[in-house]
Short mmCIF file of C-alpha atoms in Angstrom, two decimals:
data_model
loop_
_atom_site.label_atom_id
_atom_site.label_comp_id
_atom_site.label_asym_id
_atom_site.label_seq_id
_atom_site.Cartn_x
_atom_site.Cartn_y
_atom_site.Cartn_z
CA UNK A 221 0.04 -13.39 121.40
CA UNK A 222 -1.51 -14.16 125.03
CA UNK A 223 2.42 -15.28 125.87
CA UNK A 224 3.39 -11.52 125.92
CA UNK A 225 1.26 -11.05 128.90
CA UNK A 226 1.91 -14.29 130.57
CA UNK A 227 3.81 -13.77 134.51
CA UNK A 228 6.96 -15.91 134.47
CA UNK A 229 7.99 -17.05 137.92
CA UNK A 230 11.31 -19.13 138.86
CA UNK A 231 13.02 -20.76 141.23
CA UNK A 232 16.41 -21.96 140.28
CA UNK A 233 18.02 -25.75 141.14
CA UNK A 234 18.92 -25.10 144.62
CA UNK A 235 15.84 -22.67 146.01
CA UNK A 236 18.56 -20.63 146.47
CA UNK A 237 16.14 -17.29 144.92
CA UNK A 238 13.97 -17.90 147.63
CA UNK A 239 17.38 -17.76 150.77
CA UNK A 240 19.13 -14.61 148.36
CA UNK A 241 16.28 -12.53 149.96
CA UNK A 242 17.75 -13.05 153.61
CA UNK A 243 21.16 -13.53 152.89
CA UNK A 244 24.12 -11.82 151.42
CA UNK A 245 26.24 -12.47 148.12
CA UNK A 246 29.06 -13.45 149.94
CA UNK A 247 27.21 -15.78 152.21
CA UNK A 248 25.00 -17.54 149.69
CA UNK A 249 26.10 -16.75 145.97
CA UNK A 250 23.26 -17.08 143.20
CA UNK A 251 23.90 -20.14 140.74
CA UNK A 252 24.66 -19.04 137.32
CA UNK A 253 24.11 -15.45 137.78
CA UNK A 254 24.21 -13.47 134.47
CA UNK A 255 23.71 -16.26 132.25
CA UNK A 256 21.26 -16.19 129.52
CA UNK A 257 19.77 -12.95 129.20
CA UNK A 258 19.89 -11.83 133.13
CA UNK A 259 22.77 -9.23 133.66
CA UNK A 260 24.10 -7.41 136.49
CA UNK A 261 21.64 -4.90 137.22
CA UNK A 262 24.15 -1.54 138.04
CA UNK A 263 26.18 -2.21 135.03
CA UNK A 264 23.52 -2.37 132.56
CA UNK A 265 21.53 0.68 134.14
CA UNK A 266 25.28 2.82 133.92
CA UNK A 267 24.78 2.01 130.06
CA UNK A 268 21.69 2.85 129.68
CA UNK A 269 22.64 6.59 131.29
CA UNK A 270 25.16 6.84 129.10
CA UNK A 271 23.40 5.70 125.47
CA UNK A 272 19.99 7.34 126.33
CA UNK A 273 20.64 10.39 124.19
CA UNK A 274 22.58 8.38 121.38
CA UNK A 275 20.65 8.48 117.93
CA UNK A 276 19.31 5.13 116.85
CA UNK A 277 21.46 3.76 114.22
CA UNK A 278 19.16 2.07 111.09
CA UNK A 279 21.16 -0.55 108.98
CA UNK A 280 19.21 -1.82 105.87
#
């Protein structure tokens, strides 16, 4: 169980995570961005506004 507290860092192909923090989207685009189980922060945070409140639904 130690791997649930284990710090994952990453630097992708092209050490382009390292240039995304002085540059813009336009000028330097991420590789593969929402792949896997990374997604589009804004998006995904409007969902989770909008199915806070929602009951959980149980299927047996």
């Amino acid at each position: 169980r130690r791997f649930l507290y284990f710090l994952f860092i990453a630097l992708d192909a092209c050490f382009r995570l390292k240039r995304r923090m002085v540059s813009s989207e336009l000028r330097d685009p991420g590789l593969g961005t929402d792949w896997s189980y990374f997604v589009e922060q804004e998006p995904y945070h409007q969902y989770l506004l909008a199915t806070t409140n929602e009951t959980e639904v149980r299927v047996n």
